[in-house]
Amino acid sequence: MRLRALLDTDALGLRLLGGEDELDRSVRGVMTTDLRDPSRYLSGGELVLTGLAWRRDADDSEPFVRILVQAGVAALAAGEAELGDVPEDLVLACARHRLPLFAVHESVAFATITEHVVRQVSSERAGDLAAVVDRHRRMMTSGPAGGGPDVVLDLLGSDLDLRAWVLSPTGRLIAGSKVTGPALPAETCAKLAAEHLAATRTGRRGPHRVLLGGATYSLFPVRSSGRSPQGSRDVRETVLSDWLLAVEADAGDWPEERLDLLQGVTQLIAVERDRRDAARTVRRRLAQEVLELVQTGAAPAEIAARLRVAAPVLLPGLGAAPHWQVVVARVEWEGAEVEGGPVAQSLLEEVLVDPLATGPEPSDRIAVAHTGDEAIALVPLPAVSAEHDGSESGLLADSLLQAVREPLAAGLDDDGRLTLGVSAAVHSAEGLRGALEEARHARRVAAARPGRVCAAGHQELASHVLLLPFVPDDVRRAFTARLLDPLKEYDRRHRAELIPTLEAFLDSDGSWTRCATRLHLHVNTLRYRVGRIEQLTGRDLSRLEDKLDFFLALRMS
């Protein structure tokens, strides 16, 4: 805004004392001060308000005005409440340095002037930014990306002083403004994503307000540019794939114009999201072709030929043929006819990205296909030395979902479930079919576990754990009840801790000494407890068969 506009606002009670030729100066902010030297708090373009408490005598005016001019302020406004008329020495000092000077009537509070200037400046900045965003949108929709979402977030930071970030549904940082400070911590990103997904599942319209760590955030959904908020038949079709825009501010206090501006920003980011999805088409097609060859029993030579085509696309510049891992995921919704395959495909593309990786394209080495309700990822790994099987440097099921479990559980709510299985690494086309079946078996093991988000790896398929998910539920219940219920009942009545003792005894491979040390018991006390277990169950813990039965019962309980 211009200084001239301040004089045209009667409610501000301003009277011009000097600097009529400088009234076309722009005002970019406002600051109230009674410091003798406020230079450290000035950045230029401010209207400075002062109650003149810094002035002790006439000699103080000259250095004070000189400091303001050197800082590049737009004008000075002096209040008349303390001293009455503005001192003549201050008027003369401002005239010498060509600094516009206003007198503020004693009936007008500095807060009134501050609120007016801030509102006008913010409105003008928002209008300027809206024009920039509109130009940027036209540029991005008609040709190559104009810098991606980072550019728009930088504009929000520099023009509106808004800290903003684009997050994936799992809470991975995709973009952030570089002009408003450091990136959000990973833990904060995950919590914001979880809050957003939980609010979306309730059907509430954005922006969603979240108070986290003493800061208020407003969360705006970033939906596909080709789909309106009501365009999806069921929110569960998209809740686990849409990005979000997190702004550190309370949008509940914003005027409609600023909300419209932020909605425009989300649409602009959605264009980048759609472009990224289009770029994934090639990788998805490669995965689909390899999957069809594997499932139809094609010759290994034919599968190997497709892998040779895929390797340069997924790992450009790689000298040697990579190892491959297969990951299978399934998203299921209770009592809903929602096609799970596309949801699982988008989600798996996101889950397989390193949670610490930033930017929209770190997943360009992952090819994911879907068939029915199942998504299948073909993940290349750099070739490893012959003495390793590749699994040591590959994906591990235990850690794959660790960083994303909280937001995904919020998005799945009470009616959704994600299960995931990971194969060992293979180095040839001949091993790919086995890797696919291995990943599917591992996913079924994960599905047998409680919880909304579960994963299992190939390491667990080499033991009895592989068999447990396929035991009928009624058989499992009867088996565990027969062996463990007498012990549980005894523990309940006598607090004898027979169940923990049994677990420790089996974990110690039946070693009396190791088990007693682990439980901090005397060996005789341990022998008494084990004897009680054998008496209550009619089993003999010195026999391998009975040890195995107890072991399986504890695993199935």
Coordinates of C-alpha atoms in Angstrom, one line a residue:
M1 CA 0.0 0.0 0.0
R2 CA 1.0 3.6 -0.5
L3 CA 1.5 6.2 2.3
R4 CA -1.0 8.4 0.6
A5 CA -3.7 5.8 1.3
L6 CA -3.1 6.2 5.0
L7 CA -4.2 9.8 4.9
D8 CA -7.4 8.9 3.0
T9 CA -8.5 6.7 5.9
D10 CA -10.2 8.9 8.5
A11 CA -10.4 6.2 11.1
L12 CA -6.6 6.2 11.5
G13 CA -6.5 9.8 12.7
L14 CA -3.3 10.7 10.9
R15 CA -2.1 14.2 10.2
L16 CA 0.8 14.9 7.8
L17 CA 3.6 17.0 9.4
G18 CA 6.1 16.7 6.5
G19 CA 7.2 14.8 3.5
E20 CA 4.3 15.5 1.1
D21 CA 6.5 14.8 -1.9
E22 CA 7.2 11.2 -0.6
L23 CA 3.6 10.0 -0.2
D24 CA 3.9 7.5 -3.1
R25 CA 6.3 5.4 -1.0
S26 CA 5.2 1.7 -0.5
V27 CA 4.5 0.4 3.0
R28 CA 5.5 -3.2 3.4
G29 CA 4.9 -3.5 7.2
V30 CA 4.5 -1.8 10.5
M31 CA 6.5 -1.7 13.7
T32 CA 5.9 0.0 17.1
T33 CA 9.0 1.1 19.0
D34 CA 10.2 3.4 21.8
L35 CA 13.8 2.2 21.5
R36 CA 16.5 4.8 20.9
D37 CA 18.0 2.4 18.3
P38 CA 15.5 0.0 16.8
S39 CA 17.6 -0.8 13.7
R40 CA 18.0 -4.5 14.5
Y41 CA 14.3 -5.0 14.2
L42 CA 13.9 -3.1 10.9
S43 CA 14.1 -4.6 7.4
G44 CA 12.9 -1.7 5.3
G45 CA 9.6 -0.4 4.1
E46 CA 8.0 -0.2 7.5
L47 CA 5.7 2.5 8.9
V48 CA 7.3 3.1 12.3
L49 CA 4.9 4.0 15.2
T50 CA 6.4 5.7 18.3
G51 CA 5.1 7.2 21.5
L52 CA 8.3 9.3 21.8
A53 CA 9.4 7.7 25.1
W54 CA 12.9 7.5 23.6
R55 CA 13.2 11.3 23.5
R56 CA 14.7 13.0 26.5
D57 CA 15.7 16.3 24.9
A58 CA 15.9 18.0 21.5
D59 CA 19.2 16.5 20.6
D60 CA 17.8 12.9 20.5
S61 CA 15.6 13.5 17.4
E62 CA 18.4 13.8 14.9
P63 CA 20.2 10.4 15.6
F64 CA 16.8 8.6 15.9
V65 CA 15.6 9.8 12.5
R66 CA 19.0 9.1 10.9
I67 CA 18.8 5.5 12.1
L68 CA 15.3 5.1 10.6
V69 CA 16.4 6.5 7.3
Q70 CA 19.5 4.2 7.1
A71 CA 17.2 1.2 7.8
G72 CA 15.0 2.3 4.8
V73 CA 11.7 2.8 6.6
A74 CA 8.8 4.3 4.7
A75 CA 7.6 6.8 7.2
L76 CA 7.4 7.8 10.9
A77 CA 4.1 8.3 12.9
A78 CA 4.4 9.9 16.3
G79 CA 1.7 9.7 18.9
E80 CA 0.3 12.8 20.6
A81 CA -1.0 11.1 23.7
E82 CA 2.3 11.4 25.8
L83 CA 3.7 14.9 24.9
G84 CA 0.8 16.6 23.2
D85 CA 2.0 18.2 19.9
V86 CA 4.9 16.5 18.1
P87 CA 8.2 18.3 19.1
E88 CA 9.5 20.8 16.5
D89 CA 13.0 19.3 16.6
L90 CA 11.6 15.9 15.4
V91 CA 9.7 17.7 12.5
L92 CA 12.9 19.4 11.4
A93 CA 15.0 16.3 11.6
C94 CA 12.5 14.4 9.4
A95 CA 12.4 17.2 6.9
R96 CA 16.2 17.2 6.6
H97 CA 16.3 13.5 5.9
R98 CA 13.1 13.6 3.7
L99 CA 11.4 11.1 6.0
P100 CA 7.5 11.5 5.9
L101 CA 6.2 12.3 9.4
F102 CA 2.6 11.8 10.7
A103 CA 1.0 12.8 13.9
V104 CA -1.3 10.2 15.5
H105 CA -4.3 11.7 17.4
E106 CA -4.4 10.7 21.0
S107 CA -7.8 9.0 20.5
V108 CA -6.4 6.5 18.1
A109 CA -4.6 3.4 19.4
F110 CA -1.4 2.2 17.6
A111 CA -3.1 -1.3 17.4
T112 CA -5.8 0.2 15.1
I113 CA -3.2 1.5 12.7
T114 CA -1.2 -1.7 12.9
E115 CA -4.2 -3.9 12.2
H116 CA -5.2 -1.7 9.2
V117 CA -1.8 -1.8 7.6
V118 CA -1.2 -5.5 8.1
R119 CA -4.7 -6.3 6.6
Q120 CA -4.1 -4.1 3.6
V121 CA -0.5 -5.3 2.9
S122 CA -1.5 -9.0 3.3
S123 CA -4.5 -8.5 0.9
E124 CA -2.2 -6.9 -1.7
R125 CA 0.4 -9.6 -1.3
A126 CA -2.2 -12.3 -1.6
G127 CA -3.5 -10.7 -4.8
D128 CA 0.1 -10.5 -6.2
L129 CA 0.7 -14.1 -5.2
A130 CA -2.6 -15.3 -6.7
A131 CA -1.5 -13.8 -10.0
V132 CA 1.8 -15.5 -9.8
V133 CA 0.2 -18.8 -8.9
D134 CA -2.2 -18.4 -11.8
R135 CA 0.6 -17.8 -14.3
H136 CA 2.6 -20.7 -12.8
R137 CA -0.5 -23.0 -13.2
R138 CA -1.0 -22.0 -16.9
M139 CA 2.7 -22.6 -17.5
M140 CA 2.7 -26.1 -15.9
T141 CA -0.5 -27.3 -17.5
S142 CA 0.7 -26.2 -21.0
G143 CA 4.2 -27.5 -20.9
P144 CA 7.1 -28.8 -18.7
A145 CA 7.0 -28.2 -15.0
G146 CA 8.0 -24.8 -13.9
G147 CA 10.1 -25.8 -10.9
G148 CA 7.6 -28.1 -9.2
P149 CA 5.8 -27.6 -5.9
D150 CA 8.9 -26.1 -4.2
V151 CA 8.6 -22.9 -6.2
V152 CA 5.0 -22.4 -5.1
L153 CA 5.8 -23.0 -1.5
D154 CA 8.7 -20.5 -1.7
L155 CA 6.2 -18.0 -3.0
L156 CA 3.9 -18.7 0.0
G157 CA 6.9 -18.2 2.3
S158 CA 8.3 -15.0 0.8
D159 CA 5.0 -13.2 0.0
L160 CA 2.7 -14.4 2.7
D161 CA 5.1 -15.5 5.4
L162 CA 3.5 -19.0 5.4
R163 CA 5.5 -22.1 6.2
A164 CA 4.1 -24.9 4.1
W165 CA 5.0 -28.4 3.1
V166 CA 3.7 -31.1 0.7
L167 CA 3.5 -34.5 2.4
S168 CA 2.6 -38.0 1.0
P169 CA -0.1 -40.0 2.7
T170 CA 2.6 -41.9 4.7
G171 CA 4.1 -38.6 5.9
R172 CA 7.1 -38.5 3.6
L173 CA 8.2 -34.9 2.9
I174 CA 7.8 -34.3 -0.8
A175 CA 8.4 -30.5 -1.0
G176 CA 8.9 -27.6 1.4
S177 CA 9.7 -23.9 1.3
K178 CA 13.4 -23.1 1.6
V179 CA 12.8 -19.4 2.6
T180 CA 10.9 -20.0 5.9
G181 CA 13.3 -22.3 7.8
P182 CA 14.3 -25.9 8.1
A183 CA 12.2 -28.9 7.0
L184 CA 9.7 -30.5 9.3
P185 CA 11.0 -33.4 11.5
A186 CA 10.0 -36.9 10.2
E187 CA 8.0 -37.5 13.4
T188 CA 6.0 -34.4 12.9
C189 CA 5.3 -35.2 9.2
A190 CA 4.0 -38.7 10.2
K191 CA 1.7 -37.2 12.9
L192 CA 0.3 -34.6 10.5
A193 CA -0.3 -37.3 7.8
A194 CA -2.1 -39.4 10.4
E195 CA -4.3 -36.5 11.5
H196 CA -5.1 -35.7 7.9
L197 CA -6.0 -39.3 7.0
A198 CA -8.1 -39.7 10.2
A199 CA -10.0 -36.5 9.4
T200 CA -10.5 -37.5 5.8
R201 CA -12.0 -40.9 6.8
T202 CA -14.6 -39.1 8.9
G203 CA -15.8 -37.2 5.8
R204 CA -15.0 -33.8 7.1
R205 CA -14.1 -31.2 4.5
G206 CA -10.6 -29.6 4.6
P207 CA -8.7 -27.7 5.7
H208 CA -8.3 -29.7 8.9
R209 CA -6.9 -27.9 11.9
V210 CA -4.3 -29.7 14.0
L211 CA -2.5 -28.5 17.1
L212 CA 0.9 -30.2 17.4
G213 CA 3.9 -29.4 19.5
G214 CA 2.6 -25.9 20.4
A215 CA 2.0 -25.0 16.7
T216 CA -1.2 -24.9 14.7
Y217 CA -1.3 -26.5 11.3
S218 CA -4.0 -26.4 8.6
L219 CA -4.1 -29.4 6.3
F220 CA -5.4 -29.1 2.8
P221 CA -6.0 -32.2 0.6
V222 CA -4.2 -32.3 -2.7
R223 CA -6.5 -34.2 -5.0
S224 CA -6.0 -35.3 -8.6
S225 CA -6.5 -32.3 -10.9
G226 CA -9.0 -34.4 -12.9
R227 CA -11.2 -35.2 -9.9
S228 CA -13.4 -33.0 -7.8
P229 CA -13.7 -33.7 -4.1
Q230 CA -17.0 -35.4 -4.7
G231 CA -15.8 -37.2 -7.8
S232 CA -14.8 -40.4 -6.0
R233 CA -17.5 -42.9 -5.3
D234 CA -15.9 -43.9 -2.0
V235 CA -13.3 -42.0 0.0
R236 CA -11.5 -45.3 0.6
E237 CA -10.5 -45.4 -3.1
T238 CA -8.2 -42.4 -2.7
V239 CA -7.5 -41.8 1.0
L240 CA -4.3 -43.8 0.9
S241 CA -2.9 -42.1 -2.2
D242 CA -3.7 -38.4 -2.1
W243 CA -1.0 -35.9 -1.0
L244 CA -1.7 -33.1 1.5
L245 CA -0.5 -29.5 1.9
A246 CA 0.4 -28.7 5.5
V247 CA 0.5 -24.9 6.4
E248 CA 1.7 -23.7 9.8
A249 CA -1.3 -21.4 10.4
D250 CA -4.9 -21.5 11.6
A251 CA -6.9 -21.2 8.4
G252 CA -10.1 -20.9 10.4
D253 CA -9.3 -17.2 10.8
W254 CA -8.6 -16.6 7.1
P255 CA -10.8 -14.6 4.7
E256 CA -12.4 -16.3 1.8
E257 CA -9.9 -14.9 -0.6
R258 CA -6.9 -16.5 1.1
L259 CA -8.7 -19.8 1.4
D260 CA -9.3 -19.6 -2.4
L261 CA -5.7 -18.9 -2.9
L262 CA -4.6 -21.9 -1.0
Q263 CA -7.1 -24.1 -2.9
G264 CA -5.4 -22.8 -6.1
V265 CA -2.0 -23.8 -4.7
T266 CA -3.3 -27.4 -4.0
Q267 CA -4.6 -27.6 -7.6
L268 CA -1.2 -26.5 -8.9
I269 CA 0.5 -29.1 -6.8
A270 CA -2.0 -31.7 -8.1
V271 CA -0.8 -31.0 -11.6
E272 CA 2.7 -32.0 -10.5
R273 CA 1.2 -35.1 -8.8
D274 CA -0.6 -36.1 -12.0
R275 CA 2.6 -35.6 -14.1
R276 CA 4.5 -37.9 -11.7
D277 CA 1.8 -40.5 -12.0
A278 CA 2.1 -40.3 -15.8
A279 CA 5.8 -40.8 -15.5
R280 CA 5.2 -44.0 -13.5
T281 CA 3.2 -45.5 -16.4
V282 CA 6.2 -47.0 -18.0
R283 CA 7.4 -48.6 -14.9
R284 CA 4.0 -50.0 -14.1
R285 CA 3.7 -51.4 -17.6
L286 CA 7.1 -53.1 -17.3
A287 CA 6.0 -54.7 -14.0
Q288 CA 2.7 -55.8 -15.5
E289 CA 4.5 -57.5 -18.5
V290 CA 7.0 -59.3 -16.3
L291 CA 4.2 -60.4 -13.9
E292 CA 2.1 -61.8 -16.7
L293 CA 5.1 -63.8 -18.1
V294 CA 5.8 -65.2 -14.7
Q295 CA 2.2 -66.2 -13.9
T296 CA 1.6 -67.8 -17.3
G297 CA 4.7 -70.0 -17.0
A298 CA 6.7 -68.3 -19.8
A299 CA 10.2 -69.6 -20.6
P300 CA 12.9 -68.2 -18.3
A301 CA 14.7 -66.8 -21.4
E302 CA 11.6 -64.7 -22.3
I303 CA 11.3 -63.4 -18.7
A304 CA 15.1 -62.7 -18.7
A305 CA 14.7 -60.6 -21.9
R306 CA 12.0 -58.4 -20.2
L307 CA 14.2 -58.0 -17.1
R308 CA 17.0 -56.8 -19.3
V309 CA 14.7 -54.1 -20.7
A310 CA 13.5 -53.2 -17.2
A311 CA 16.9 -52.9 -15.6
P312 CA 18.1 -49.8 -17.4
V313 CA 14.8 -48.0 -16.8
L314 CA 14.8 -48.7 -13.1
L315 CA 18.5 -48.5 -12.4
P316 CA 20.0 -46.3 -15.1
G317 CA 23.8 -46.5 -15.5
L318 CA 24.0 -49.8 -13.7
G319 CA 26.9 -51.9 -15.1
A320 CA 25.9 -55.4 -13.8
A321 CA 22.5 -57.2 -13.8
P322 CA 20.7 -56.5 -10.5
H323 CA 19.1 -58.9 -8.1
W324 CA 15.4 -58.6 -7.7
Q325 CA 13.0 -58.7 -4.8
V326 CA 9.2 -59.2 -5.0
V327 CA 6.9 -57.4 -2.6
V328 CA 3.2 -58.3 -2.5
A329 CA 0.6 -56.1 -0.8
R330 CA -3.1 -56.3 -0.3
V331 CA -5.6 -53.6 1.0
E332 CA -8.9 -54.9 2.1
W333 CA -12.0 -53.1 3.4
E334 CA -14.6 -54.7 5.5
G335 CA -18.1 -54.7 4.0
A336 CA -17.2 -52.4 1.1
E337 CA -17.0 -53.0 -2.7
V338 CA -13.8 -51.0 -3.1
E339 CA -11.3 -52.3 -5.7
G340 CA -8.2 -52.9 -3.6
G341 CA -5.6 -53.4 -6.4
P342 CA -5.2 -49.7 -7.5
V343 CA -5.2 -48.5 -3.9
A344 CA -2.5 -51.1 -2.9
Q345 CA -0.5 -50.2 -6.0
S346 CA -0.3 -46.5 -5.2
L347 CA 0.3 -47.2 -1.6
L348 CA 3.1 -49.8 -2.3
E349 CA 4.8 -47.3 -4.6
E350 CA 4.9 -44.9 -1.6
V351 CA 5.8 -47.5 1.1
L352 CA 8.8 -48.8 -0.8
V353 CA 10.4 -45.3 -0.8
D354 CA 13.0 -44.6 1.8
P355 CA 11.0 -42.5 4.4
L356 CA 13.9 -40.1 4.7
A357 CA 14.0 -39.4 1.0
T358 CA 12.5 -36.1 -0.2
G359 CA 11.1 -34.9 -3.5
P360 CA 8.4 -36.3 -5.7
E361 CA 10.5 -38.8 -7.7
P362 CA 12.6 -41.0 -5.4
S363 CA 10.4 -44.0 -6.3
D364 CA 11.5 -44.1 -9.9
R365 CA 13.4 -47.4 -9.3
I366 CA 10.2 -49.3 -8.3
A367 CA 7.9 -51.0 -10.7
V368 CA 4.5 -52.0 -9.3
A369 CA 1.7 -53.8 -11.0
H370 CA -1.7 -54.9 -9.7
T371 CA -4.0 -57.8 -10.4
G372 CA -7.3 -58.0 -8.7
D373 CA -7.0 -56.8 -5.1
E374 CA -3.3 -57.5 -5.0
A375 CA -0.3 -55.2 -5.8
I376 CA 3.0 -56.7 -6.8
A377 CA 6.3 -54.7 -6.7
L378 CA 9.4 -55.7 -8.7
V379 CA 12.3 -54.0 -6.8
P380 CA 15.8 -54.1 -8.4
L381 CA 18.9 -54.3 -6.2
P382 CA 22.4 -53.6 -7.3
A383 CA 24.3 -56.8 -7.9
V384 CA 26.1 -58.2 -4.8
S385 CA 29.1 -60.5 -4.5
A386 CA 28.7 -64.1 -5.1
E387 CA 29.1 -65.1 -1.4
H388 CA 25.9 -63.3 -0.5
D389 CA 22.4 -64.2 -1.6
G390 CA 21.3 -60.6 -1.9
S391 CA 19.0 -60.6 1.1
E392 CA 21.3 -58.8 3.5
S393 CA 21.3 -55.6 1.4
G394 CA 17.6 -55.9 0.4
L395 CA 14.3 -54.9 1.9
L396 CA 13.4 -56.2 5.3
A397 CA 9.7 -56.7 6.2
D398 CA 10.3 -55.7 9.9
S399 CA 11.5 -52.2 9.0
L400 CA 9.5 -51.6 5.8
L401 CA 6.4 -50.4 7.6
Q402 CA 7.9 -49.0 10.8
A403 CA 8.0 -45.3 9.7
V404 CA 4.6 -45.3 8.1
R405 CA 2.5 -47.5 10.5
E406 CA 0.9 -44.6 12.4
P407 CA -0.5 -42.6 9.4
L408 CA -1.6 -45.8 7.6
A409 CA -3.4 -47.1 10.6
A410 CA -5.3 -43.8 10.8
G411 CA -6.3 -44.0 7.1
L412 CA -7.4 -47.6 7.4
D413 CA -9.5 -46.7 10.5
D414 CA -11.6 -49.6 11.8
D415 CA -12.6 -51.2 8.5
G416 CA -9.4 -51.4 6.5
R417 CA -6.3 -53.6 6.6
L418 CA -2.9 -53.6 4.8
T419 CA -0.9 -56.8 4.7
L420 CA 2.5 -57.1 3.0
G421 CA 4.9 -59.9 2.2
V422 CA 8.6 -59.7 1.1
S423 CA 10.6 -62.3 -0.8
A424 CA 14.3 -63.0 -0.6
A425 CA 16.4 -61.6 -3.4
V426 CA 16.9 -63.6 -6.6
H427 CA 19.4 -63.1 -9.4
S428 CA 17.8 -64.8 -12.3
A429 CA 14.6 -65.2 -14.2
E430 CA 14.3 -68.8 -13.0
G431 CA 14.0 -67.6 -9.4
L432 CA 11.4 -64.9 -10.0
R433 CA 8.4 -67.3 -9.9
G434 CA 9.5 -68.7 -6.6
A435 CA 10.1 -65.2 -5.3
L436 CA 6.5 -64.3 -6.2
E437 CA 5.1 -67.3 -4.4
E438 CA 7.4 -66.7 -1.5
A439 CA 6.1 -63.1 -1.1
R440 CA 2.5 -64.2 -1.4
H441 CA 3.0 -66.8 1.3
A442 CA 4.7 -64.2 3.5
R443 CA 1.7 -61.9 3.0
R444 CA -0.6 -64.7 4.1
V445 CA 1.5 -65.1 7.3
A446 CA 1.1 -61.4 7.9
A447 CA -2.6 -61.6 7.3
A448 CA -2.9 -64.2 10.1
R449 CA -1.5 -61.6 12.6
P450 CA -3.6 -59.1 14.6
G451 CA -3.4 -55.4 13.6
R452 CA -4.4 -53.1 10.8
V453 CA -0.9 -52.9 9.3
C454 CA 1.2 -56.1 9.2
A455 CA 4.2 -57.4 7.2
A456 CA 6.2 -60.6 7.1
G457 CA 9.4 -61.6 5.3
H458 CA 10.9 -64.6 3.7
Q459 CA 13.0 -65.4 6.8
E460 CA 9.8 -66.4 8.6
L461 CA 8.9 -69.0 6.0
A462 CA 11.6 -71.4 6.9
S463 CA 10.0 -72.4 10.2
H464 CA 6.8 -73.6 11.7
V465 CA 5.4 -70.0 11.4
L466 CA 4.5 -70.8 7.8
L467 CA 2.1 -73.5 8.9
L468 CA 0.3 -71.6 11.6
P469 CA -1.9 -69.3 9.4
F470 CA -3.4 -72.4 7.7
V471 CA -4.6 -74.2 10.9
P472 CA -8.4 -73.7 11.2
D473 CA -9.4 -71.3 13.9
D474 CA -11.5 -73.8 15.8
V475 CA -8.5 -76.2 15.9
R476 CA -6.2 -73.5 17.1
R477 CA -8.5 -72.4 19.8
A478 CA -9.1 -76.0 21.1
F479 CA -5.4 -76.8 21.0
T480 CA -4.2 -73.7 22.9
A481 CA -7.1 -74.0 25.4
R482 CA -6.3 -77.6 26.2
L483 CA -2.6 -76.8 27.0
L484 CA -2.7 -73.2 28.3
D485 CA -6.0 -72.6 30.0
P486 CA -5.1 -74.7 33.1
L487 CA -2.0 -72.6 33.5
K488 CA -3.7 -69.3 33.0
E489 CA -6.4 -70.2 35.5
Y490 CA -3.8 -71.2 38.1
D491 CA -1.8 -67.9 37.5
R492 CA -5.0 -65.9 37.9
R493 CA -5.8 -67.6 41.3
H494 CA -2.3 -67.9 42.7
R495 CA -0.2 -65.3 40.8
A496 CA 2.3 -68.1 40.2
E497 CA 3.6 -66.8 36.8
L498 CA 3.5 -70.2 35.2
I499 CA 3.0 -68.9 31.7
P500 CA 6.0 -66.5 31.8
T501 CA 8.1 -69.3 33.3
L502 CA 7.1 -71.7 30.5
E503 CA 8.0 -69.1 27.9
A504 CA 11.4 -68.4 29.5
F505 CA 12.1 -72.2 29.8
L506 CA 11.4 -72.8 26.2
D507 CA 13.4 -69.7 25.1
S508 CA 16.3 -71.1 27.1
D509 CA 16.2 -74.4 25.2
G510 CA 15.3 -76.2 28.5
S511 CA 18.4 -75.1 30.3
W512 CA 17.7 -74.9 34.0
T513 CA 20.6 -72.6 34.8
R514 CA 20.0 -70.1 32.0
C515 CA 16.3 -70.0 32.7
A516 CA 16.8 -69.5 36.4
T517 CA 19.3 -66.7 35.7
R518 CA 17.0 -65.0 33.2
L519 CA 14.0 -65.1 35.7
H520 CA 16.2 -64.2 38.7
L521 CA 15.1 -67.4 40.5
H522 CA 16.8 -70.2 42.4
V523 CA 17.0 -73.3 40.4
N524 CA 14.8 -75.2 43.0
T525 CA 12.1 -72.6 42.6
L526 CA 12.2 -73.0 38.8
R527 CA 12.0 -76.8 39.2
Y528 CA 8.9 -76.4 41.4
R529 CA 7.2 -74.2 38.8
V530 CA 8.0 -76.6 35.9
G531 CA 6.7 -79.5 38.0
R532 CA 3.5 -77.6 38.6
I533 CA 3.1 -77.0 34.8
E534 CA 3.6 -80.7 34.1
Q535 CA 1.1 -81.6 36.8
L536 CA -1.6 -79.3 35.6
T537 CA -1.2 -80.2 31.9
G538 CA -0.2 -83.9 32.1
R539 CA 2.8 -83.1 29.9
D540 CA 6.5 -83.8 30.3
L541 CA 8.8 -80.9 29.5
S542 CA 11.8 -83.2 29.1
R543 CA 10.2 -84.7 26.0
L544 CA 10.7 -82.9 22.6
E545 CA 7.1 -83.5 21.5
D546 CA 5.7 -81.8 24.5
K547 CA 8.1 -78.9 24.3
L548 CA 7.0 -78.4 20.7
D549 CA 3.3 -78.5 21.6
F550 CA 3.8 -75.9 24.2
F551 CA 5.9 -73.8 21.8
L552 CA 3.2 -73.9 19.1
A553 CA 0.4 -73.2 21.7
L554 CA 2.1 -70.1 22.9
R555 CA 2.7 -68.9 19.3
M556 CA -1.0 -69.4 18.4
S557 CA -2.5 -67.9 21.6

